[in-house]
Amino acid sequence: MLEKGPARAMQTKTVLVGSLPVGGNSPLSIQSMWKKPLSGLTEELVAEVGGLASLGCDILRFAVPDMGSAEVLGGLARRVAIPLVADIHFDHKLALRCMDFPIAKIRINPGNIGARWKVEEVVRKALDKNIPIRVGVNHGSLPKHLADEADSAAAMVKAAEEEIEVLESLGFGNIVISLKSSDTESTVAANRLFARRFAYPLHIGVTEAGPLIPGVVRSTLAFSSLLAEGIGNTLRVSLSDTSEAEVLTAREILSALGLRKKGIRLVSCPRCGRAGFDVHGFLAKTQRRLMALDKNLTVAVMGCVVNGPGEARHADLGITGAGNKAMIFRRGQMVRSLPEEEAIEFFFAELDGM
Ligand code: SF4
């Protein structure tokens, strides 16, 4: 078993998810999960997946509940560059079929695949194709003999250990582990405990974290504790919201912790009765476009002259309301004062040149 022993080191082994390294010294990667059924390989699906990748999604997982979904996912994997993960429960034939395509990883739990020979078939093919397996332990679906354990973190680690033993007994070590609970404390405790004992890379996340606001808060609390201790190699924010929101939340958490240094850093005022410029409206129209830019810049969007010019000057590009006009600042210099309705076009023209 790949254990670290008592001296805790956060270095894990590296697993290749497609061509993306996870673990070791690799940068933290951001994941999300596709939220709709895979009913057909359409151009719209390909474009939406590409859009998520442009926002910073490094790995995208899909539920594969039937053979039709496996076929669509396989076709999609041939069309997009982002590593795709097949999430499979119960039916080992789905895992086998997915591995006929350029799938980057499969998520299965050997315990729910059934007979040993079925697990062996999946593992043999994963070995043959060099496809990693993520074992995803969720507190809500622990095996029966662990479900009533008082120490939920220890029970999750024990469940992971049992799944790892099955894979290792078949000579398989290309493993990523996740230990998730909807409870922040228990998620943190389980990941800490696991990281002390094992050197497999960890996919971290608070599962079923809730709608946007509670989900962001719970995920942020768990991630900041774990990442400050060097625990976690790839992360997913699980929200009852869009995949875009999951990816953008993960980006912000990593940026705020100094662990992600690319992409637009957005500074914006909350707006109040002094605002001469519709900050909320501007952001609603532009945020997705801004976040998809592959530029390492700070952008400020401010409502009025109280704090606006200061923040806008400190940013690489800033816009602020000033009376009935919007002022645009580029690297500390005011470059234009113009009516609000002309601002977006001018703003993005400036940004394009930076
Ligand atoms: S910058 Fe102006 S509009 Fe925005 S919150 Fe501050 S005072 Fe209000």
Tab-separated table of C-alpha atoms and ligand atoms in Angstrom:
chain	number	residue	atom	x	y	z
A	1	MET	CA	0.000	0.000	0.000
A	2	LEU	CA	1.314	3.438	-0.908
A	3	GLU	CA	1.526	4.888	2.603
A	4	LYS	CA	3.592	7.826	3.757
A	5	GLY	CA	4.249	6.758	7.305
A	6	PRO	CA	3.969	8.980	10.357
A	7	ALA	CA	6.021	11.945	9.103
A	8	ARG	CA	3.510	13.913	7.126
A	9	ALA	CA	4.689	15.212	3.800
A	10	MET	CA	2.241	16.786	1.417
A	11	GLN	CA	4.052	15.532	-1.638
A	12	THR	CA	1.896	12.996	-3.419
A	13	LYS	CA	2.578	10.844	-6.404
A	14	THR	CA	1.650	12.307	-9.790
A	15	VAL	CA	-1.186	10.889	-11.853
A	16	LEU	CA	-1.692	11.872	-15.471
A	17	VAL	CA	-5.295	12.767	-16.292
A	18	GLY	CA	-5.055	12.778	-20.069
A	19	SER	CA	-1.984	14.946	-20.468
A	20	LEU	CA	-2.697	16.938	-17.295
A	21	PRO	CA	-0.573	16.025	-14.272
A	22	VAL	CA	-2.428	15.885	-10.948
A	23	GLY	CA	-0.426	15.661	-7.737
A	24	GLY	CA	3.300	15.934	-7.099
A	25	ASN	CA	4.440	19.466	-7.858
A	26	SER	CA	1.741	20.104	-10.449
A	27	PRO	CA	-0.435	23.201	-10.201
A	28	LEU	CA	-3.842	22.680	-8.614
A	29	SER	CA	-6.390	21.896	-11.253
A	30	ILE	CA	-10.045	22.928	-11.302
A	31	GLN	CA	-12.823	20.479	-12.052
A	32	SER	CA	-16.514	20.631	-12.615
A	33	MET	CA	-19.246	18.194	-13.495
A	34	TRP	CA	-21.590	18.342	-16.458
A	35	LYS	CA	-25.124	18.930	-15.224
A	36	LYS	CA	-27.300	17.576	-18.004
A	37	PRO	CA	-27.906	14.152	-19.558
A	38	LEU	CA	-25.651	13.244	-22.475
A	39	SER	CA	-28.402	12.847	-25.026
A	40	GLY	CA	-26.463	13.546	-28.212
A	41	LEU	CA	-23.145	14.744	-29.554
A	42	THR	CA	-24.157	18.188	-30.780
A	43	GLU	CA	-22.137	21.220	-31.816
A	44	GLU	CA	-23.789	23.047	-28.921
A	45	LEU	CA	-22.393	20.480	-26.457
A	46	VAL	CA	-18.894	20.785	-27.939
A	47	ALA	CA	-19.096	24.601	-27.747
A	48	GLU	CA	-20.382	24.589	-24.159
A	49	VAL	CA	-17.596	22.289	-23.023
A	50	GLY	CA	-15.065	24.512	-24.808
A	51	GLY	CA	-16.592	27.539	-23.057
A	52	LEU	CA	-16.094	25.927	-19.650
A	53	ALA	CA	-12.482	25.155	-20.516
A	54	SER	CA	-11.942	28.795	-21.513
A	55	LEU	CA	-13.213	29.873	-18.070
A	56	GLY	CA	-10.549	27.762	-16.367
A	57	CYS	CA	-12.116	24.321	-16.043
A	58	ASP	CA	-9.177	21.918	-16.347
A	59	ILE	CA	-11.043	18.606	-16.025
A	60	LEU	CA	-14.716	17.902	-16.707
A	61	ARG	CA	-16.636	14.902	-15.376
A	62	PHE	CA	-19.759	13.362	-16.824
A	63	ALA	CA	-22.259	10.953	-15.320
A	64	VAL	CA	-22.471	7.831	-17.483
A	65	PRO	CA	-25.654	6.023	-16.429
A	66	ASP	CA	-26.187	4.059	-19.668
A	67	MET	CA	-24.497	2.925	-22.865
A	68	GLY	CA	-25.939	5.831	-24.893
A	69	SER	CA	-24.179	8.294	-22.571
A	70	ALA	CA	-20.929	6.321	-22.899
A	71	GLU	CA	-21.111	6.626	-26.696
A	72	VAL	CA	-21.778	10.376	-26.576
A	73	LEU	CA	-19.001	10.947	-24.052
A	74	GLY	CA	-16.597	8.912	-26.159
A	75	GLY	CA	-17.432	10.956	-29.226
A	76	LEU	CA	-17.051	14.162	-27.262
A	77	ALA	CA	-13.649	13.092	-25.954
A	78	ARG	CA	-12.461	12.923	-29.567
A	79	ARG	CA	-13.637	16.482	-30.198
A	80	VAL	CA	-12.370	18.489	-27.217
A	81	ALA	CA	-8.952	19.087	-25.681
A	82	ILE	CA	-10.064	19.255	-22.038
A	83	PRO	CA	-9.614	15.933	-20.162
A	84	LEU	CA	-12.986	14.210	-19.673
A	85	VAL	CA	-13.845	11.871	-16.820
A	86	ALA	CA	-16.482	9.144	-16.928
A	87	ASP	CA	-18.368	8.771	-13.658
A	88	ILE	CA	-19.692	5.238	-13.374
A	89	HIS	CA	-21.662	3.373	-10.769
A	90	PHE	CA	-22.814	-0.252	-10.645
A	91	ASP	CA	-22.333	-1.324	-14.284
A	92	HIS	CA	-18.757	-2.279	-15.142
A	93	LYS	CA	-19.625	-2.585	-18.860
A	94	LEU	CA	-20.040	1.188	-18.984
A	95	ALA	CA	-16.501	1.655	-17.685
A	96	LEU	CA	-15.169	-0.845	-20.215
A	97	ARG	CA	-16.915	0.921	-23.097
A	98	CYS	CA	-15.756	4.394	-22.004
A	99	MET	CA	-12.172	3.179	-22.027
A	100	ASP	CA	-12.468	2.423	-25.762
A	101	PHE	CA	-12.379	6.205	-26.209
A	102	PRO	CA	-9.763	8.800	-25.208
A	103	ILE	CA	-11.252	9.183	-21.738
A	104	ALA	CA	-8.790	10.796	-19.299
A	105	LYS	CA	-9.984	9.137	-16.089
A	106	ILE	CA	-12.792	7.018	-14.769
A	107	ARG	CA	-14.457	7.432	-11.434
A	108	ILE	CA	-15.646	4.166	-9.965
A	109	ASN	CA	-15.819	2.662	-6.537
A	110	PRO	CA	-14.814	-0.994	-6.799
A	111	GLY	CA	-17.219	-1.720	-3.921
A	112	ASN	CA	-20.267	-0.824	-5.977
A	113	ILE	CA	-19.148	-2.482	-9.214
A	114	GLY	CA	-20.020	-5.908	-7.816
A	115	ALA	CA	-18.236	-9.223	-8.349
A	116	ARG	CA	-14.455	-9.297	-8.182
A	117	TRP	CA	-14.160	-10.470	-11.795
A	118	LYS	CA	-15.973	-7.316	-12.956
A	119	VAL	CA	-13.558	-5.095	-11.048
A	120	GLU	CA	-10.674	-7.119	-12.461
A	121	GLU	CA	-11.884	-6.538	-16.026
A	122	VAL	CA	-12.127	-2.789	-15.451
A	123	VAL	CA	-8.726	-2.598	-13.768
A	124	ARG	CA	-7.037	-4.689	-16.473
A	125	LYS	CA	-8.342	-2.363	-19.161
A	126	ALA	CA	-7.397	0.753	-17.163
A	127	LEU	CA	-3.877	-0.647	-16.749
A	128	ASP	CA	-3.687	-1.494	-20.415
A	129	LYS	CA	-4.845	1.970	-21.483
A	130	ASN	CA	-2.982	3.809	-18.707
A	131	ILE	CA	-6.195	5.444	-17.521
A	132	PRO	CA	-6.329	6.513	-13.876
A	133	ILE	CA	-9.194	5.659	-11.573
A	134	ARG	CA	-10.656	8.020	-9.021
A	135	VAL	CA	-12.169	6.379	-6.026
A	136	GLY	CA	-14.781	8.787	-4.732
A	137	VAL	CA	-15.817	8.187	-1.147
A	138	ASN	CA	-18.919	10.110	-0.131
A	139	HIS	CA	-20.141	10.181	3.436
A	140	GLY	CA	-23.700	9.745	2.217
A	141	SER	CA	-22.948	6.441	0.492
A	142	LEU	CA	-20.504	4.674	2.789
A	143	PRO	CA	-20.596	0.875	2.770
A	144	LYS	CA	-23.059	-0.565	5.307
A	145	HIS	CA	-20.438	-1.694	7.811
A	146	LEU	CA	-19.060	1.875	8.042
A	147	ALA	CA	-22.231	3.944	7.641
A	148	ASP	CA	-22.997	4.183	11.362
A	149	GLU	CA	-19.465	4.887	12.585
A	150	ALA	CA	-19.415	7.798	15.048
A	151	ASP	CA	-16.190	9.191	13.577
A	152	SER	CA	-17.307	10.014	10.049
A	153	ALA	CA	-13.845	11.160	8.918
A	154	ALA	CA	-12.237	7.902	10.054
A	155	ALA	CA	-15.054	5.937	8.410
A	156	MET	CA	-14.475	7.709	5.073
A	157	VAL	CA	-10.737	7.041	5.219
A	158	LYS	CA	-11.405	3.395	6.083
A	159	ALA	CA	-13.752	3.129	3.086
A	160	ALA	CA	-11.071	4.644	0.842
A	161	GLU	CA	-8.483	2.268	2.261
A	162	GLU	CA	-10.659	-0.752	1.477
A	163	GLU	CA	-11.182	0.429	-2.114
A	164	ILE	CA	-7.457	1.109	-2.514
A	165	GLU	CA	-6.652	-2.378	-1.229
A	166	VAL	CA	-8.821	-3.895	-3.946
A	167	LEU	CA	-7.100	-1.861	-6.673
A	168	GLU	CA	-3.606	-2.436	-5.302
A	169	SER	CA	-4.217	-6.155	-4.999
A	170	LEU	CA	-4.736	-6.103	-8.775
A	171	GLY	CA	-1.458	-4.249	-9.291
A	172	PHE	CA	-3.147	-0.900	-9.905
A	173	GLY	CA	-1.724	2.290	-8.398
A	174	ASN	CA	-2.829	4.955	-10.874
A	175	ILE	CA	-5.282	6.259	-8.315
A	176	VAL	CA	-6.806	9.588	-7.272
A	177	ILE	CA	-8.923	9.681	-4.122
A	178	SER	CA	-11.705	11.937	-2.931
A	179	LEU	CA	-13.293	11.984	0.513
A	180	LYS	CA	-16.332	14.202	0.574
A	181	SER	CA	-19.061	15.053	3.004
A	182	SER	CA	-21.656	17.793	2.975
A	183	ASP	CA	-20.225	18.746	6.361
A	184	THR	CA	-17.208	21.042	6.096
A	185	GLU	CA	-15.483	19.866	9.273
A	186	SER	CA	-15.821	16.225	8.459
A	187	THR	CA	-14.532	16.797	4.901
A	188	VAL	CA	-11.467	18.614	6.237
A	189	ALA	CA	-10.831	15.990	8.926
A	190	ALA	CA	-11.106	13.072	6.487
A	191	ASN	CA	-8.730	14.654	3.962
A	192	ARG	CA	-6.225	15.509	6.699
A	193	LEU	CA	-6.311	11.985	8.010
A	194	PHE	CA	-5.904	10.519	4.549
A	195	ALA	CA	-3.023	12.859	3.629
A	196	ARG	CA	-1.111	11.781	6.732
A	197	ARG	CA	-1.247	8.168	5.660
A	198	PHE	CA	-1.326	7.954	1.888
A	199	ALA	CA	0.544	9.505	-0.999
A	200	TYR	CA	-2.208	9.280	-3.598
A	201	PRO	CA	-3.311	12.634	-5.010
A	202	LEU	CA	-6.469	14.073	-3.508
A	203	HIS	CA	-9.421	15.487	-5.356
A	204	ILE	CA	-10.958	17.735	-2.693
A	205	GLY	CA	-14.466	19.087	-2.358
A	206	VAL	CA	-17.430	19.525	-0.061
A	207	THR	CA	-20.163	17.454	-1.628
A	208	GLU	CA	-23.727	18.698	-1.936
A	209	ALA	CA	-22.486	22.008	-0.570
A	210	GLY	CA	-25.784	23.702	-1.385
A	211	PRO	CA	-26.993	26.615	-3.497
A	212	LEU	CA	-24.637	29.379	-4.579
A	213	ILE	CA	-24.099	31.326	-1.353
A	214	PRO	CA	-23.920	28.511	1.228
A	215	GLY	CA	-22.018	26.366	-1.248
A	216	VAL	CA	-19.396	29.051	-1.858
A	217	VAL	CA	-18.984	29.691	1.875
A	218	ARG	CA	-18.693	26.007	2.845
A	219	SER	CA	-16.340	25.195	-0.001
A	220	THR	CA	-14.161	28.222	0.718
A	221	LEU	CA	-13.839	27.288	4.384
A	222	ALA	CA	-12.879	23.697	3.609
A	223	PHE	CA	-10.486	24.553	0.792
A	224	SER	CA	-8.700	27.323	2.654
A	225	SER	CA	-8.015	25.002	5.604
A	226	LEU	CA	-6.826	22.120	3.459
A	227	LEU	CA	-4.860	24.088	0.882
A	228	ALA	CA	-3.073	26.088	3.614
A	229	GLU	CA	-1.789	22.728	4.872
A	230	GLY	CA	-0.742	21.647	1.400
A	231	ILE	CA	-3.559	19.111	1.120
A	232	GLY	CA	-5.408	18.792	-2.176
A	233	ASN	CA	-4.240	18.427	-5.773
A	234	THR	CA	-7.385	19.045	-7.746
A	235	LEU	CA	-10.658	20.557	-6.583
A	236	ARG	CA	-14.296	20.805	-7.364
A	237	VAL	CA	-16.777	23.252	-5.893
A	238	SER	CA	-20.126	21.400	-5.867
A	239	LEU	CA	-22.964	23.886	-6.188
A	240	SER	CA	-26.668	23.641	-6.890
A	241	ASP	CA	-25.853	26.140	-9.600
A	242	THR	CA	-24.127	26.207	-12.959
A	243	SER	CA	-20.805	24.610	-13.839
A	244	GLU	CA	-19.620	28.126	-14.722
A	245	ALA	CA	-20.312	29.216	-11.146
A	246	GLU	CA	-18.388	26.193	-9.838
A	247	VAL	CA	-15.367	26.978	-11.996
A	248	LEU	CA	-15.373	30.706	-11.236
A	249	THR	CA	-15.682	30.026	-7.490
A	250	ALA	CA	-12.752	27.620	-7.597
A	251	ARG	CA	-10.727	30.176	-9.549
A	252	GLU	CA	-11.432	32.898	-7.016
A	253	ILE	CA	-10.547	30.666	-4.070
A	254	LEU	CA	-7.232	29.711	-5.644
A	255	SER	CA	-6.473	33.312	-6.666
A	256	ALA	CA	-7.311	34.651	-3.200
A	257	LEU	CA	-4.971	32.055	-1.671
A	258	GLY	CA	-2.212	33.042	-4.109
A	259	LEU	CA	-2.356	29.604	-5.751
A	260	ARG	CA	-3.541	30.743	-9.173
A	261	LYS	CA	-1.816	33.562	-10.972
A	262	LYS	CA	-3.532	33.659	-14.322
A	263	GLY	CA	-6.730	35.209	-15.580
A	264	ILE	CA	-8.518	38.464	-14.887
A	265	ARG	CA	-8.674	39.628	-11.268
A	266	LEU	CA	-11.858	41.609	-10.938
A	267	VAL	CA	-12.246	44.483	-8.460
A	268	SER	CA	-15.721	45.995	-8.321
A	269	CYS	CA	-17.646	48.164	-5.930
A	270	PRO	CA	-20.905	46.957	-4.378
A	271	ARG	CA	-22.688	50.098	-5.684
A	272	CYS	CA	-24.639	52.524	-3.536
A	273	GLY	CA	-26.861	55.566	-4.004
A	274	ARG	CA	-23.912	57.618	-5.284
A	275	ALA	CA	-23.308	55.411	-8.294
A	276	GLY	CA	-23.345	57.296	-11.577
A	277	PHE	CA	-22.509	54.114	-13.433
A	278	ASP	CA	-24.433	50.836	-13.434
A	279	VAL	CA	-21.740	48.554	-12.028
A	280	HIS	CA	-24.063	45.557	-11.693
A	281	GLY	CA	-25.402	45.931	-15.219
A	282	PHE	CA	-21.892	46.312	-16.653
A	283	LEU	CA	-20.710	43.168	-14.867
A	284	ALA	CA	-23.798	41.164	-15.836
A	285	LYS	CA	-23.027	41.938	-19.469
A	286	THR	CA	-19.268	41.489	-19.347
A	287	GLN	CA	-18.185	39.155	-16.542
A	288	ARG	CA	-18.211	35.930	-18.546
A	289	ARG	CA	-16.323	37.567	-21.389
A	290	LEU	CA	-13.776	39.002	-18.962
A	291	MET	CA	-13.273	35.694	-17.175
A	292	ALA	CA	-12.646	33.858	-20.440
A	293	LEU	CA	-9.682	36.144	-21.276
A	294	ASP	CA	-6.307	34.525	-21.041
A	295	LYS	CA	-4.647	37.647	-19.598
A	296	ASN	CA	-3.111	38.168	-16.198
A	297	LEU	CA	-4.597	41.604	-15.423
A	298	THR	CA	-6.511	43.441	-12.701
A	299	VAL	CA	-9.713	45.095	-13.884
A	300	ALA	CA	-11.692	47.558	-11.726
A	301	VAL	CA	-15.367	48.398	-12.250
A	302	MET	CA	-16.511	51.211	-9.948
A	303	GLY	CA	-19.634	53.288	-9.477
A	304	CYS	CA	-18.563	56.850	-8.671
A	305	VAL	CA	-15.761	59.277	-7.949
A	306	VAL	CA	-15.562	58.465	-4.215
A	307	ASN	CA	-13.426	55.340	-4.611
A	308	GLY	CA	-13.701	54.874	-8.345
A	309	PRO	CA	-10.735	56.817	-9.750
A	310	GLY	CA	-8.406	55.462	-7.048
A	311	GLU	CA	-9.271	51.815	-7.678
A	312	ALA	CA	-9.439	52.327	-11.440
A	313	ARG	CA	-5.950	53.904	-11.419
A	314	HIS	CA	-4.492	51.031	-9.397
A	315	ALA	CA	-5.894	48.449	-11.788
A	316	ASP	CA	-4.446	47.600	-15.192
A	317	LEU	CA	-7.740	48.732	-16.684
A	318	GLY	CA	-10.467	50.533	-14.769
A	319	ILE	CA	-13.841	52.056	-15.395
A	320	THR	CA	-15.721	54.313	-13.030
A	321	GLY	CA	-18.821	56.447	-13.059
A	322	ALA	CA	-18.204	60.198	-12.902
A	323	GLY	CA	-21.395	62.230	-13.019
A	324	ASN	CA	-23.312	61.156	-16.095
A	325	LYS	CA	-20.202	59.796	-17.824
A	326	ALA	CA	-17.916	56.807	-17.422
A	327	MET	CA	-14.172	57.367	-17.129
A	328	ILE	CA	-11.738	54.732	-18.315
A	329	PHE	CA	-8.248	54.400	-16.867
A	330	ARG	CA	-5.463	52.403	-18.357
A	331	ARG	CA	-2.419	51.653	-16.196
A	332	GLY	CA	-2.987	54.696	-13.995
A	333	GLN	CA	-3.864	57.189	-16.731
A	334	MET	CA	-7.338	58.423	-17.614
A	335	VAL	CA	-7.751	57.617	-21.297
A	336	ARG	CA	-11.383	58.474	-22.006
A	337	SER	CA	-14.543	59.973	-20.543
A	338	LEU	CA	-17.575	58.777	-22.488
A	339	PRO	CA	-21.303	58.074	-22.193
A	340	GLU	CA	-22.080	54.810	-20.386
A	341	GLU	CA	-23.681	53.207	-23.443
A	342	GLU	CA	-20.375	53.482	-25.350
A	343	ALA	CA	-18.298	52.184	-22.467
A	344	ILE	CA	-18.350	48.425	-23.068
A	345	GLU	CA	-17.065	48.642	-26.610
A	346	PHE	CA	-14.265	51.060	-25.729
A	347	PHE	CA	-13.387	49.086	-22.590
A	348	PHE	CA	-12.918	45.804	-24.470
A	349	ALA	CA	-11.014	47.516	-27.284
A	350	GLU	CA	-8.551	48.765	-24.640
A	351	LEU	CA	-8.410	45.330	-23.056
A	352	ASP	CA	-7.752	43.635	-26.375
A	353	GLY	CA	-4.658	45.781	-26.789
A	354	MET	CA	-3.210	44.884	-23.405
B	1	SF4	S1	-17.455	53.558	-5.405
B	1	SF4	FE1	-19.109	55.008	-5.220
B	1	SF4	S2	-20.909	53.909	-5.941
B	1	SF4	FE2	-19.388	52.376	-5.466
B	1	SF4	S3	-19.861	51.816	-3.373
B	1	SF4	FE3	-18.242	53.335	-3.306
B	1	SF4	S4	-19.328	55.266	-3.011
B	1	SF4	FE4	-20.854	53.752	-3.713
